[in-house]
PDB file of C-alpha atoms and ligand atoms in Angstrom:
ATOM      1  CA  UNK T   1     130.294 -42.181  75.680  1.00  0.00           C
ATOM      2  CA  UNK T   2     127.581 -42.293  78.298  1.00  0.00           C
ATOM      3  CA  UNK T   3     128.779 -42.866  81.796  1.00  0.00           C
ATOM      4  CA  UNK T   4     126.390 -43.848  84.489  1.00  0.00           C
ATOM      5  CA  UNK T   5     127.108 -41.362  87.204  1.00  0.00           C
ATOM      6  CA  UNK T   6     126.384 -42.871  90.553  1.00  0.00           C
ATOM      7  CA  UNK T   7     127.590 -39.875  92.469  1.00  0.00           C
ATOM      8  CA  UNK T   8     125.177 -37.541  90.807  1.00  0.00           C
ATOM      9  CA  UNK T   9     122.390 -40.035  90.983  1.00  0.00           C
ATOM     10  CA  UNK T  10     122.827 -40.558  94.656  1.00  0.00           C
ATOM     11  CA  UNK T  11     122.780 -36.800  95.186  1.00  0.00           C
ATOM     12  CA  UNK T  12     119.755 -36.108  93.029  1.00  0.00           C
ATOM     13  CA  UNK T  13     116.843 -34.893  95.085  1.00  0.00           C
ATOM     14  CA  UNK T  14     113.846 -37.125  95.260  1.00  0.00           C
ATOM     15  CA  UNK T  15     115.539 -40.118  93.688  1.00  0.00           C
ATOM     16  CA  UNK T  16     113.828 -43.299  94.680  1.00  0.00           C
ATOM     17  CA  UNK T  17     115.331 -46.715  95.135  1.00  0.00           C
ATOM     18  CA  UNK T  18     113.062 -47.888  92.380  1.00  0.00           C
ATOM     19  CA  UNK T  19     114.825 -45.596  89.983  1.00  0.00           C
ATOM     20  CA  UNK T  20     118.238 -46.791  91.077  1.00  0.00           C
ATOM     21  CA  UNK T  21     117.030 -50.332  90.556  1.00  0.00           C
ATOM     22  CA  UNK T  22     115.666 -49.423  87.150  1.00  0.00           C
ATOM     23  CA  UNK T  23     119.004 -47.862  86.270  1.00  0.00           C
ATOM     24  CA  UNK T  24     120.828 -51.048  87.277  1.00  0.00           C
ATOM     25  CA  UNK T  25     118.424 -53.125  85.312  1.00  0.00           C
ATOM     26  CA  UNK T  26     119.061 -51.268  82.120  1.00  0.00           C
ATOM     27  CA  UNK T  27     122.767 -52.018  82.385  1.00  0.00           C
ATOM     28  CA  UNK T  28     122.128 -55.727  82.295  1.00  0.00           C
ATOM     29  CA  UNK T  29     121.791 -55.890  78.563  1.00  0.00           C
ATOM     30  CA  UNK T  30     125.539 -55.439  78.324  1.00  0.00           C
ATOM     31  CA  UNK T  31     125.205 -51.943  76.876  1.00  0.00           C
ATOM     32  CA  UNK T  32     125.815 -48.660  78.558  1.00  0.00           C
ATOM     33  CA  UNK T  33     122.388 -47.573  79.595  1.00  0.00           C
ATOM     34  CA  UNK T  34     120.564 -45.568  77.055  1.00  0.00           C
ATOM     35  CA  UNK T  35     123.529 -44.329  75.070  1.00  0.00           C
ATOM     36  CA  UNK T  36     121.923 -45.531  71.863  1.00  0.00           C
ATOM     37  CA  UNK T  37     118.403 -44.712  72.972  1.00  0.00           C
ATOM     38  CA  UNK T  38     115.484 -44.839  70.606  1.00  0.00           C
ATOM     39  CA  UNK T  39     115.566 -41.048  70.453  1.00  0.00           C
ATOM     40  CA  UNK T  40     116.154 -39.472  67.090  1.00  0.00           C
ATOM     41  CA  UNK T  41     119.739 -38.455  67.638  1.00  0.00           C
ATOM     42  CA  UNK T  42     121.514 -41.491  68.981  1.00  0.00           C
ATOM     43  CA  UNK T  43     123.507 -39.250  71.298  1.00  0.00           C
ATOM     44  CA  UNK T  44     123.997 -39.849  74.985  1.00  0.00           C
ATOM     45  CA  UNK T  45     120.749 -40.251  76.807  1.00  0.00           C
ATOM     46  CA  UNK T  46     121.177 -37.179  78.930  1.00  0.00           C
ATOM     47  CA  UNK T  47     117.538 -37.394  79.796  1.00  0.00           C
ATOM     48  CA  UNK T  48     117.948 -40.570  81.779  1.00  0.00           C
ATOM     49  CA  UNK T  49     121.030 -39.196  83.472  1.00  0.00           C
ATOM     50  CA  UNK T  50     118.999 -36.130  84.434  1.00  0.00           C
ATOM     51  CA  UNK T  51     116.387 -38.407  85.915  1.00  0.00           C
ATOM     52  CA  UNK T  52     113.854 -36.826  83.512  1.00  0.00           C
ATOM     53  CA  UNK T  53     113.867 -33.774  85.670  1.00  0.00           C
ATOM     54  CA  UNK T  54     114.071 -30.084  84.861  1.00  0.00           C
ATOM     55  CA  UNK T  55     115.748 -28.163  87.654  1.00  0.00           C
ATOM     56  CA  UNK T  56     113.256 -25.421  88.468  1.00  0.00           C
ATOM     57  CA  UNK T  57     113.104 -22.486  90.867  1.00  0.00           C
ATOM     58  CA  UNK T  58     110.299 -21.137  93.096  1.00  0.00           C
ATOM     59  CA  UNK T  59     106.956 -22.841  92.492  1.00  0.00           C
ATOM     60  CA  UNK T  60     105.212 -19.512  91.801  1.00  0.00           C
ATOM     61  CA  UNK T  61     107.598 -18.371  89.057  1.00  0.00           C
ATOM     62  CA  UNK T  62     106.259 -17.929  85.551  1.00  0.00           C
ATOM     63  CA  UNK T  63     109.181 -19.826  84.086  1.00  0.00           C
ATOM     64  CA  UNK T  64     108.295 -22.849  86.238  1.00  0.00           C
ATOM     65  CA  UNK T  65     104.690 -22.727  85.015  1.00  0.00           C
ATOM     66  CA  UNK T  66     105.982 -22.520  81.445  1.00  0.00           C
ATOM     67  CA  UNK T  67     108.294 -25.492  82.020  1.00  0.00           C
ATOM     68  CA  UNK T  68     105.364 -27.482  83.388  1.00  0.00           C
ATOM     69  CA  UNK T  69     103.366 -26.570  80.299  1.00  0.00           C
ATOM     70  CA  UNK T  70     106.312 -27.710  78.182  1.00  0.00           C
ATOM     71  CA  UNK T  71     106.241 -31.153  79.813  1.00  0.00           C
ATOM     72  CA  UNK T  72     102.604 -31.379  78.705  1.00  0.00           C
ATOM     73  CA  UNK T  73     102.954 -29.903  75.219  1.00  0.00           C
ATOM     74  CA  UNK T  74     106.095 -31.693  74.073  1.00  0.00           C
ATOM     75  CA  UNK T  75     105.402 -35.378  73.556  1.00  0.00           C
ATOM     76  CA  UNK T  76     109.067 -36.187  74.051  1.00  0.00           C
ATOM     77  CA  UNK T  77     108.858 -34.759  77.580  1.00  0.00           C
ATOM     78  CA  UNK T  78     106.368 -37.445  78.616  1.00  0.00           C
ATOM     79  CA  UNK T  79     107.161 -38.532  82.155  1.00  0.00           C
ATOM     80  CA  UNK T  80     109.369 -35.476  82.864  1.00  0.00           C
ATOM     81  CA  UNK T  81     108.949 -33.397  85.968  1.00  0.00           C
ATOM     82  CA  UNK T  82     109.870 -29.907  86.985  1.00  0.00           C
ATOM     83  CA  UNK T  83     111.559 -29.951  90.380  1.00  0.00           C
ATOM     84  CA  UNK T  84     110.835 -26.731  92.262  1.00  0.00           C
ATOM     85  CA  UNK T  85     113.086 -25.247  94.910  1.00  0.00           C
ATOM     86  CA  UNK T  86     114.583 -21.771  94.848  1.00  0.00           C
ATOM     87  CA  UNK T  87     116.604 -19.663  92.452  1.00  0.00           C
ATOM     88  CA  UNK T  88     119.612 -20.077  94.742  1.00  0.00           C
ATOM     89  CA  UNK T  89     119.305 -23.868  94.811  1.00  0.00           C
ATOM     90  CA  UNK T  90     118.949 -23.930  91.023  1.00  0.00           C
ATOM     91  CA  UNK T  91     122.131 -21.893  90.632  1.00  0.00           C
ATOM     92  CA  UNK T  92     123.985 -24.219  93.012  1.00  0.00           C
ATOM     93  CA  UNK T  93     122.793 -27.309  91.148  1.00  0.00           C
ATOM     94  CA  UNK T  94     123.829 -25.727  87.852  1.00  0.00           C
ATOM     95  CA  UNK T  95     127.292 -24.870  89.184  1.00  0.00           C
ATOM     96  CA  UNK T  96     127.808 -28.386  90.538  1.00  0.00           C
ATOM     97  CA  UNK T  97     126.674 -30.047  87.322  1.00  0.00           C
ATOM     98  CA  UNK T  98     129.059 -27.875  85.323  1.00  0.00           C
ATOM     99  CA  UNK T  99     131.939 -28.641  87.635  1.00  0.00           C
ATOM    100  CA  UNK T 100     131.358 -32.345  86.975  1.00  0.00           C
ATOM    101  CA  UNK T 101     130.432 -31.898  83.290  1.00  0.00           C
ATOM    102  CA  UNK T 102     127.116 -33.543  83.918  1.00  0.00           C
ATOM    103  CA  UNK T 103     123.910 -32.864  82.032  1.00  0.00           C
ATOM    104  CA  UNK T 104     121.368 -30.494  83.548  1.00  0.00           C
ATOM    105  CA  UNK T 105     118.454 -28.429  82.241  1.00  0.00           C
ATOM    106  CA  UNK T 106     117.318 -25.480  84.324  1.00  0.00           C
ATOM    107  CA  UNK T 107     114.508 -22.964  84.105  1.00  0.00           C
ATOM    108  CA  UNK T 108     116.611 -19.993  83.085  1.00  0.00           C
ATOM    109  CA  UNK T 109     116.183 -16.369  82.203  1.00  0.00           C
ATOM    110  CA  UNK T 110     117.959 -13.328  80.823  1.00  0.00           C
ATOM    111  CA  UNK T 111     119.250 -11.067  82.288  1.00  0.00           C
ATOM    112  CA  UNK T 112     121.125 -13.426  84.567  1.00  0.00           C
ATOM    113  CA  UNK T 113     124.724 -13.606  85.766  1.00  0.00           C
ATOM    114  CA  UNK T 114     124.872 -17.297  84.897  1.00  0.00           C
ATOM    115  CA  UNK T 115     125.455 -16.455  81.232  1.00  0.00           C
ATOM    116  CA  UNK T 116     128.550 -14.464  82.169  1.00  0.00           C
ATOM    117  CA  UNK T 117     129.886 -17.187  84.484  1.00  0.00           C
ATOM    118  CA  UNK T 118     129.189 -20.291  82.421  1.00  0.00           C
ATOM    119  CA  UNK T 119     128.919 -21.339  78.764  1.00  0.00           C
ATOM    120  CA  UNK T 120     125.207 -21.895  78.435  1.00  0.00           C
ATOM    121  CA  UNK T 121     122.574 -22.043  75.741  1.00  0.00           C
ATOM    122  CA  UNK T 122     118.809 -21.829  75.548  1.00  0.00           C
ATOM    123  CA  UNK T 123     117.165 -24.919  74.115  1.00  0.00           C
ATOM    124  CA  UNK T 124     115.128 -24.073  71.039  1.00  0.00           C
ATOM    125  CA  UNK T 125     111.432 -24.040  71.779  1.00  0.00           C
ATOM    126  CA  UNK T 126     109.623 -24.733  68.469  1.00  0.00           C
ATOM    127  CA  UNK T 127     106.227 -24.743  70.177  1.00  0.00           C
ATOM    128  CA  UNK T 128     106.987 -21.330  71.717  1.00  0.00           C
ATOM    129  CA  UNK T 129     105.815 -22.416  75.135  1.00  0.00           C
ATOM    130  CA  UNK T 130     108.264 -19.979  76.734  1.00  0.00           C
ATOM    131  CA  UNK T 131     107.189 -17.077  74.514  1.00  0.00           C
ATOM    132  CA  UNK T 132     109.423 -14.527  72.851  1.00  0.00           C
ATOM    133  CA  UNK T 133     111.182 -11.402  73.992  1.00  0.00           C
ATOM    134  CA  UNK T 134     109.871  -9.930  77.211  1.00  0.00           C
ATOM    135  CA  UNK T 135     109.882  -6.611  78.964  1.00  0.00           C
ATOM    136  CA  UNK T 136     110.274  -6.076  82.669  1.00  0.00           C
ATOM    137  CA  UNK T 137     107.711  -3.494  83.730  1.00  0.00           C
ATOM    138  CA  UNK T 138     107.034  -1.333  86.751  1.00  0.00           C
ATOM    139  CA  UNK T 139     103.644  -1.575  88.480  1.00  0.00           C
ATOM    140  CA  UNK T 140     102.473   0.763  91.242  1.00  0.00           C
ATOM    141  CA  UNK T 141      99.367   0.989  93.317  1.00  0.00           C
ATOM    142  CA  UNK T 142      96.502   3.138  92.198  1.00  0.00           C
ATOM    143  CA  UNK T 143      96.450   6.640  93.616  1.00  0.00           C
ATOM    144  CA  UNK T 144     100.202   6.831  94.087  1.00  0.00           C
ATOM    145  CA  UNK T 145     100.624   9.748  91.690  1.00  0.00           C
ATOM    146  CA  UNK T 146      98.398  11.976  93.818  1.00  0.00           C
ATOM    147  CA  UNK T 147      99.585  10.744  97.190  1.00  0.00           C
ATOM    148  CA  UNK T 148     103.341  10.487  96.599  1.00  0.00           C
ATOM    149  CA  UNK T 149     104.091  12.263  93.325  1.00  0.00           C
ATOM    150  CA  UNK T 150     107.857  12.160  93.765  1.00  0.00           C
ATOM    151  CA  UNK T 151     107.910   8.416  94.395  1.00  0.00           C
ATOM    152  CA  UNK T 152     105.630   7.980  91.393  1.00  0.00           C
ATOM    153  CA  UNK T 153     107.863  10.093  89.169  1.00  0.00           C
ATOM    154  CA  UNK T 154     111.031   8.279  90.121  1.00  0.00           C
ATOM    155  CA  UNK T 155     109.498   4.835  89.642  1.00  0.00           C
ATOM    156  CA  UNK T 156     108.053   5.982  86.326  1.00  0.00           C
ATOM    157  CA  UNK T 157     111.470   7.188  85.133  1.00  0.00           C
ATOM    158  CA  UNK T 158     113.419   4.091  86.212  1.00  0.00           C
ATOM    159  CA  UNK T 159     114.768   2.289  83.162  1.00  0.00           C
ATOM    160  CA  UNK T 160     118.004   0.457  82.408  1.00  0.00           C
ATOM    161  CA  UNK T 161     119.490  -2.262  80.221  1.00  0.00           C
ATOM    162  CA  UNK T 162     120.209  -5.982  80.603  1.00  0.00           C
ATOM    163  CA  UNK T 163     123.943  -5.137  80.791  1.00  0.00           C
ATOM    164  CA  UNK T 164     123.292  -2.756  83.702  1.00  0.00           C
ATOM    165  CA  UNK T 165     121.297  -5.343  85.562  1.00  0.00           C
ATOM    166  CA  UNK T 166     123.861  -8.077  84.927  1.00  0.00           C
ATOM    167  CA  UNK T 167     126.614  -5.911  86.357  1.00  0.00           C
ATOM    168  CA  UNK T 168     124.786  -5.662  89.680  1.00  0.00           C
ATOM    169  CA  UNK T 169     123.881  -9.358  89.645  1.00  0.00           C
ATOM    170  CA  UNK T 170     127.482 -10.401  89.037  1.00  0.00           C
ATOM    171  CA  UNK T 171     128.684  -8.234  91.877  1.00  0.00           C
ATOM    172  CA  UNK T 172     126.176  -9.892  94.216  1.00  0.00           C
ATOM    173  CA  UNK T 173     127.029 -13.385  93.085  1.00  0.00           C
ATOM    174  CA  UNK T 174     130.692 -12.568  93.668  1.00  0.00           C
ATOM    175  CA  UNK T 175     129.837 -11.866  97.288  1.00  0.00           C
ATOM    176  CA  UNK T 176     128.713  -8.237  97.581  1.00  0.00           C
ATOM    177  CA  UNK T 177     125.684  -7.471  99.741  1.00  0.00           C
ATOM    178  CA  UNK T 178     122.818  -6.458  97.421  1.00  0.00           C
ATOM    179  CA  UNK T 179     122.602  -2.949  98.898  1.00  0.00           C
ATOM    180  CA  UNK T 180     126.367  -2.489  98.504  1.00  0.00           C
ATOM    181  CA  UNK T 181     126.295  -3.726  94.911  1.00  0.00           C
ATOM    182  CA  UNK T 182     123.460  -1.292  94.241  1.00  0.00           C
ATOM    183  CA  UNK T 183     125.418   1.624  95.722  1.00  0.00           C
ATOM    184  CA  UNK T 184     128.486   0.764  93.659  1.00  0.00           C
ATOM    185  CA  UNK T 185     126.463   0.625  90.455  1.00  0.00           C
ATOM    186  CA  UNK T 186     124.776   3.946  91.276  1.00  0.00           C
ATOM    187  CA  UNK T 187     128.147   5.621  91.858  1.00  0.00           C
ATOM    188  CA  UNK T 188     129.402   4.356  88.522  1.00  0.00           C
ATOM    189  CA  UNK T 189     126.270   5.362  86.604  1.00  0.00           C
ATOM    190  CA  UNK T 190     125.447   8.865  87.738  1.00  0.00           C
ATOM    191  CA  UNK T 191     124.224   9.979  84.326  1.00  0.00           C
ATOM    192  CA  UNK T 192     121.664   7.231  84.073  1.00  0.00           C
ATOM    193  CA  UNK T 193     120.528   7.691  87.655  1.00  0.00           C
ATOM    194  CA  UNK T 194     120.128  11.432  87.138  1.00  0.00           C
ATOM    195  CA  UNK T 195     117.610  10.699  84.382  1.00  0.00           C
ATOM    196  CA  UNK T 196     115.539   8.696  86.852  1.00  0.00           C
ATOM    197  CA  UNK T 197     115.640  11.453  89.434  1.00  0.00           C
ATOM    198  CA  UNK T 198     115.094  14.290  86.955  1.00  0.00           C
ATOM    199  CA  UNK T 199     112.390  16.552  88.371  1.00  0.00           C
ATOM    200  CA  UNK T 200     112.083  14.460  91.536  1.00  0.00           C
ATOM    201  CA  UNK T 201     112.237  16.640  94.643  1.00  0.00           C
ATOM    202  CA  UNK T 202     114.094  15.556  97.763  1.00  0.00           C
ATOM    203  CA  UNK T 203     111.670  14.305 100.392  1.00  0.00           C
ATOM    204  CA  UNK T 204     111.922  13.922 104.134  1.00  0.00           C
ATOM    205  CA  UNK T 205     111.226  10.310 105.049  1.00  0.00           C
ATOM    206  CA  UNK T 206     108.248   9.640 102.770  1.00  0.00           C
ATOM    207  CA  UNK T 207     107.553   5.945 103.193  1.00  0.00           C
ATOM    208  CA  UNK T 208     107.854   3.614 100.246  1.00  0.00           C
ATOM    209  CA  UNK T 209     107.470  -0.156 100.241  1.00  0.00           C
ATOM    210  CA  UNK T 210     108.692  -2.087  97.238  1.00  0.00           C
ATOM    211  CA  UNK T 211     107.923  -5.764  96.844  1.00  0.00           C
ATOM    212  CA  UNK T 212     109.890  -8.287  94.806  1.00  0.00           C
ATOM    213  CA  UNK T 213     110.693 -11.982  94.575  1.00  0.00           C
ATOM    214  CA  UNK T 214     114.088 -13.387  95.513  1.00  0.00           C
ATOM    215  CA  UNK T 215     115.085 -13.916  91.893  1.00  0.00           C
ATOM    216  CA  UNK T 216     118.630 -12.707  91.194  1.00  0.00           C
ATOM    217  CA  UNK T 217     117.427 -10.230  88.574  1.00  0.00           C
ATOM    218  CA  UNK T 218     114.806  -8.733  90.876  1.00  0.00           C
ATOM    219  CA  UNK T 219     117.149  -8.604  93.867  1.00  0.00           C
ATOM    220  CA  UNK T 220     119.386  -6.436  91.682  1.00  0.00           C
ATOM    221  CA  UNK T 221     116.737  -4.088  90.286  1.00  0.00           C
ATOM    222  CA  UNK T 222     114.832  -3.641  93.525  1.00  0.00           C
ATOM    223  CA  UNK T 223     117.946  -2.861  95.515  1.00  0.00           C
ATOM    224  CA  UNK T 224     119.117  -0.310  92.966  1.00  0.00           C
ATOM    225  CA  UNK T 225     115.768   1.493  92.878  1.00  0.00           C
ATOM    226  CA  UNK T 226     115.516   1.368  96.665  1.00  0.00           C
ATOM    227  CA  UNK T 227     118.985   2.840  97.049  1.00  0.00           C
ATOM    228  CA  UNK T 228     118.281   5.673  94.610  1.00  0.00           C
ATOM    229  CA  UNK T 229     115.051   6.445  96.478  1.00  0.00           C
ATOM    230  CA  UNK T 230     116.874   6.460  99.807  1.00  0.00           C
ATOM    231  CA  UNK T 231     119.342   8.957  98.419  1.00  0.00           C
ATOM    232  CA  UNK T 232     116.382  11.236  97.601  1.00  0.00           C
ATOM    233  CA  UNK T 233     115.207  11.024 101.216  1.00  0.00           C
ATOM    234  CA  UNK T 234     112.591   8.266 101.014  1.00  0.00           C
ATOM    235  CA  UNK T 235     112.222   5.786 103.835  1.00  0.00           C
ATOM    236  CA  UNK T 236     112.300   2.601 101.768  1.00  0.00           C
ATOM    237  CA  UNK T 237     111.393  -0.930 102.782  1.00  0.00           C
ATOM    238  CA  UNK T 238     111.900  -3.799 100.376  1.00  0.00           C
ATOM    239  CA  UNK T 239     109.935  -6.966 101.025  1.00  0.00           C
ATOM    240  CA  UNK T 240     110.518 -10.304  99.301  1.00  0.00           C
ATOM    241  CA  UNK T 241     107.343 -12.279  98.580  1.00  0.00           C
ATOM    242  CA  UNK T 242     106.207 -15.073  96.308  1.00  0.00           C
ATOM    243  CA  UNK T 243     105.164 -14.060  92.824  1.00  0.00           C
ATOM    244  CA  UNK T 244     101.368 -14.173  93.364  1.00  0.00           C
ATOM    245  CA  UNK T 245     101.442 -12.167  96.625  1.00  0.00           C
ATOM    246  CA  UNK T 246     103.819  -9.645  95.023  1.00  0.00           C
ATOM    247  CA  UNK T 247     101.202  -8.803  92.390  1.00  0.00           C
ATOM    248  CA  UNK T 248      98.332  -8.955  94.868  1.00  0.00           C
ATOM    249  CA  UNK T 249      99.902  -6.611  97.385  1.00  0.00           C
ATOM    250  CA  UNK T 250     100.314  -3.917  94.718  1.00  0.00           C
ATOM    251  CA  UNK T 251      96.809  -4.459  93.330  1.00  0.00           C
ATOM    252  CA  UNK T 252      95.322  -4.283  96.805  1.00  0.00           C
ATOM    253  CA  UNK T 253      97.176  -1.044  97.468  1.00  0.00           C
ATOM    254  CA  UNK T 254      99.034  -2.470 100.441  1.00  0.00           C
ATOM    255  CA  UNK T 255     102.432  -1.490  99.072  1.00  0.00           C
ATOM    256  CA  UNK T 256     103.865   1.186  96.789  1.00  0.00           C
ATOM    257  CA  UNK T 257     104.837  -0.971  93.863  1.00  0.00           C
ATOM    258  CA  UNK T 258     107.300  -3.297  92.175  1.00  0.00           C
ATOM    259  CA  UNK T 259     109.749  -3.302  89.274  1.00  0.00           C
ATOM    260  CA  UNK T 260     109.467  -7.049  88.613  1.00  0.00           C
ATOM    261  CA  UNK T 261     106.591  -7.591  86.179  1.00  0.00           C
ATOM    262  CA  UNK T 262     107.706  -9.872  83.336  1.00  0.00           C
ATOM    263  CA  UNK T 263     105.405  -9.376  80.340  1.00  0.00           C
ATOM    264  CA  UNK T 264     103.716 -10.182  78.069  1.00  0.00           C
ATOM    265  CA  UNK T 265     104.258 -13.881  78.720  1.00  0.00           C
ATOM    266  CA  UNK T 266     105.856 -14.844  82.012  1.00  0.00           C
ATOM    267  CA  UNK T 267     103.417 -13.003  84.283  1.00  0.00           C
ATOM    268  CA  UNK T 268     100.655 -12.633  81.698  1.00  0.00           C
ATOM    269  CA  UNK T 269      98.037 -14.404  83.803  1.00  0.00           C
ATOM    270  CA  UNK T 270      98.844 -12.330  86.896  1.00  0.00           C
ATOM    271  CA  UNK T 271      98.664  -9.156  84.843  1.00  0.00           C
ATOM    272  CA  UNK T 272      95.250 -10.103  83.461  1.00  0.00           C
ATOM    273  CA  UNK T 273      94.033 -10.833  86.955  1.00  0.00           C
ATOM    274  CA  UNK T 274      95.230  -7.562  88.489  1.00  0.00           C
ATOM    275  CA  UNK T 275      95.570  -5.013  85.688  1.00  0.00           C
ATOM    276  CA  UNK T 276      92.364  -3.127  86.585  1.00  0.00           C
ATOM    277  CA  UNK T 277      93.577  -2.576  90.132  1.00  0.00           C
ATOM    278  CA  UNK T 278      97.081  -1.286  89.606  1.00  0.00           C
ATOM    279  CA  UNK T 279      98.901   1.221  87.462  1.00  0.00           C
ATOM    280  CA  UNK T 280     101.250   0.020  84.740  1.00  0.00           C
ATOM    281  CA  UNK T 281     104.201   2.423  84.430  1.00  0.00           C
ATOM    282  CA  UNK T 282     105.662   0.691  81.404  1.00  0.00           C
ATOM    283  CA  UNK T 283     108.943  -1.084  80.722  1.00  0.00           C
ATOM    284  CA  UNK T 284     112.004  -0.571  82.893  1.00  0.00           C
ATOM    285  CA  UNK T 285     114.045  -3.053  80.824  1.00  0.00           C
ATOM    286  CA  UNK T 286     113.775  -4.397  77.266  1.00  0.00           C
ATOM    287  CA  UNK T 287     115.184  -7.660  75.947  1.00  0.00           C
ATOM    288  CA  UNK T 288     114.377 -10.132  78.709  1.00  0.00           C
ATOM    289  CA  UNK T 289     113.762 -13.801  77.996  1.00  0.00           C
ATOM    290  CA  UNK T 290     112.905 -17.089  79.698  1.00  0.00           C
ATOM    291  CA  UNK T 291     113.498 -20.689  78.642  1.00  0.00           C
ATOM    292  CA  UNK T 292     115.168 -23.991  79.318  1.00  0.00           C
ATOM    293  CA  UNK T 293     118.908 -23.509  79.678  1.00  0.00           C
ATOM    294  CA  UNK T 294     121.641 -26.151  79.431  1.00  0.00           C
ATOM    295  CA  UNK T 295     125.445 -26.104  79.448  1.00  0.00           C
ATOM    296  CA  UNK T 296     126.946 -25.792  75.963  1.00  0.00           C
ATOM    297  CA  UNK T 297     128.809 -29.090  76.337  1.00  0.00           C
ATOM    298  CA  UNK T 298     125.482 -30.875  76.074  1.00  0.00           C
ATOM    299  CA  UNK T 299     124.883 -32.112  72.566  1.00  0.00           C
ATOM    300  CA  UNK T 300     121.247 -31.022  72.407  1.00  0.00           C
ATOM    301  CA  UNK T 301     119.880 -27.915  70.710  1.00  0.00           C
ATOM    302  CA  UNK T 302     116.144 -28.164  71.076  1.00  0.00           C
ATOM    303  CA  UNK T 303     113.651 -29.180  73.724  1.00  0.00           C
ATOM    304  CA  UNK T 304     112.641 -31.792  71.156  1.00  0.00           C
ATOM    305  CA  UNK T 305     116.070 -33.458  71.480  1.00  0.00           C
ATOM    306  CA  UNK T 306     115.271 -34.591  75.015  1.00  0.00           C
ATOM    307  CA  UNK T 307     113.967 -38.102  75.433  1.00  0.00           C
ATOM    308  CA  UNK T 308     110.823 -39.356  77.122  1.00  0.00           C
ATOM    309  CA  UNK T 309     110.935 -41.251  80.379  1.00  0.00           C
ATOM    310  CA  UNK T 310     110.402 -44.936  79.922  1.00  0.00           C
TER     311      UNK T 310
HETATM  312  N1  PBE M   1     111.978 -15.229  86.529  1.00  0.00           N
HETATM  313  C1  PBE M   1     112.768 -14.055  86.799  1.00  0.00           C
HETATM  314  C2  PBE M   1     110.634 -14.835  86.935  1.00  0.00           C
HETATM  315  C3  PBE M   1     110.520 -13.485  86.431  1.00  0.00           C
HETATM  316  C4  PBE M   1     111.862 -12.941  86.720  1.00  0.00           C
HETATM  317  C5  PBE M   1     112.077 -15.465  85.085  1.00  0.00           C
HETATM  318  C6  PBE M   1     112.494 -16.300  87.293  1.00  0.00           C
HETATM  319  C7  PBE M   1     109.489 -15.790  86.669  1.00  0.00           C
HETATM  320  O1  PBE M   1     109.721 -16.808  86.041  1.00  0.00           O
HETATM  321  O2  PBE M   1     108.367 -15.541  87.104  1.00  0.00           O
END
């Protein structure tokens, strides 16, 4: 059942010669390596094939921190590592693994286009390291309501659903420029957009700077909000940052705000750190989630089904 996949191994980032040698060594017993591992299930040792590595995203992401915590809390993840890179690189690695029907575990989240493109599942997380259902919230700098009441009102009224967000994300992943995908969605959802702009007066070039992180979900939301604001006459800049600086820049009042606060879990520590210095405008989306995500063809259901590194 288990096939040692040299092609994938040779492509895997950070693979050392030692590991290749170790892989060879384990074949010497005349058995396919690890297929009847000491793990509880006796199924293919995906873990070895994955090089005991979770495919992560940006180092500052909450889901990466949670995955690192998982490698500490779950005894069966002893010796596992979370490889950090970018959301784009994670998506590419996921797509390639699926094309070759190889095992992979990524730091995933909902809403995300990957669930529409591929057959995926979240691994059960009995220790609840990744937390439960999340909200995405809007945070703005203090004093905004007095200084730019129309910007404040619009940001306060912005709210949509996971399906809305996924539509924009899919459009972008199919090749649309984010701003174009945002415009298309706005045209097709006038009723919803008119609720966000209800009572918001047109302005003449009032400056607004929104910050975000280059996560697919946040690229979608930030571009949509920016586009709606532009249509009301705001002069909008959107600036991608790392997660920590995104929170800091709002708390320090350097920028207008952001629509990318994942709470209560994913960004819980950042919220605690900055909550006294920014204004929380509440949820703009309900029903978000983070976790470890694998292709459905993998015969594992729980994080506890993965096997420790030897
Ligand atoms: N994410 C997407 C972010 C929040 C939005 C889940 C990658 C994070 O983990 O911080």
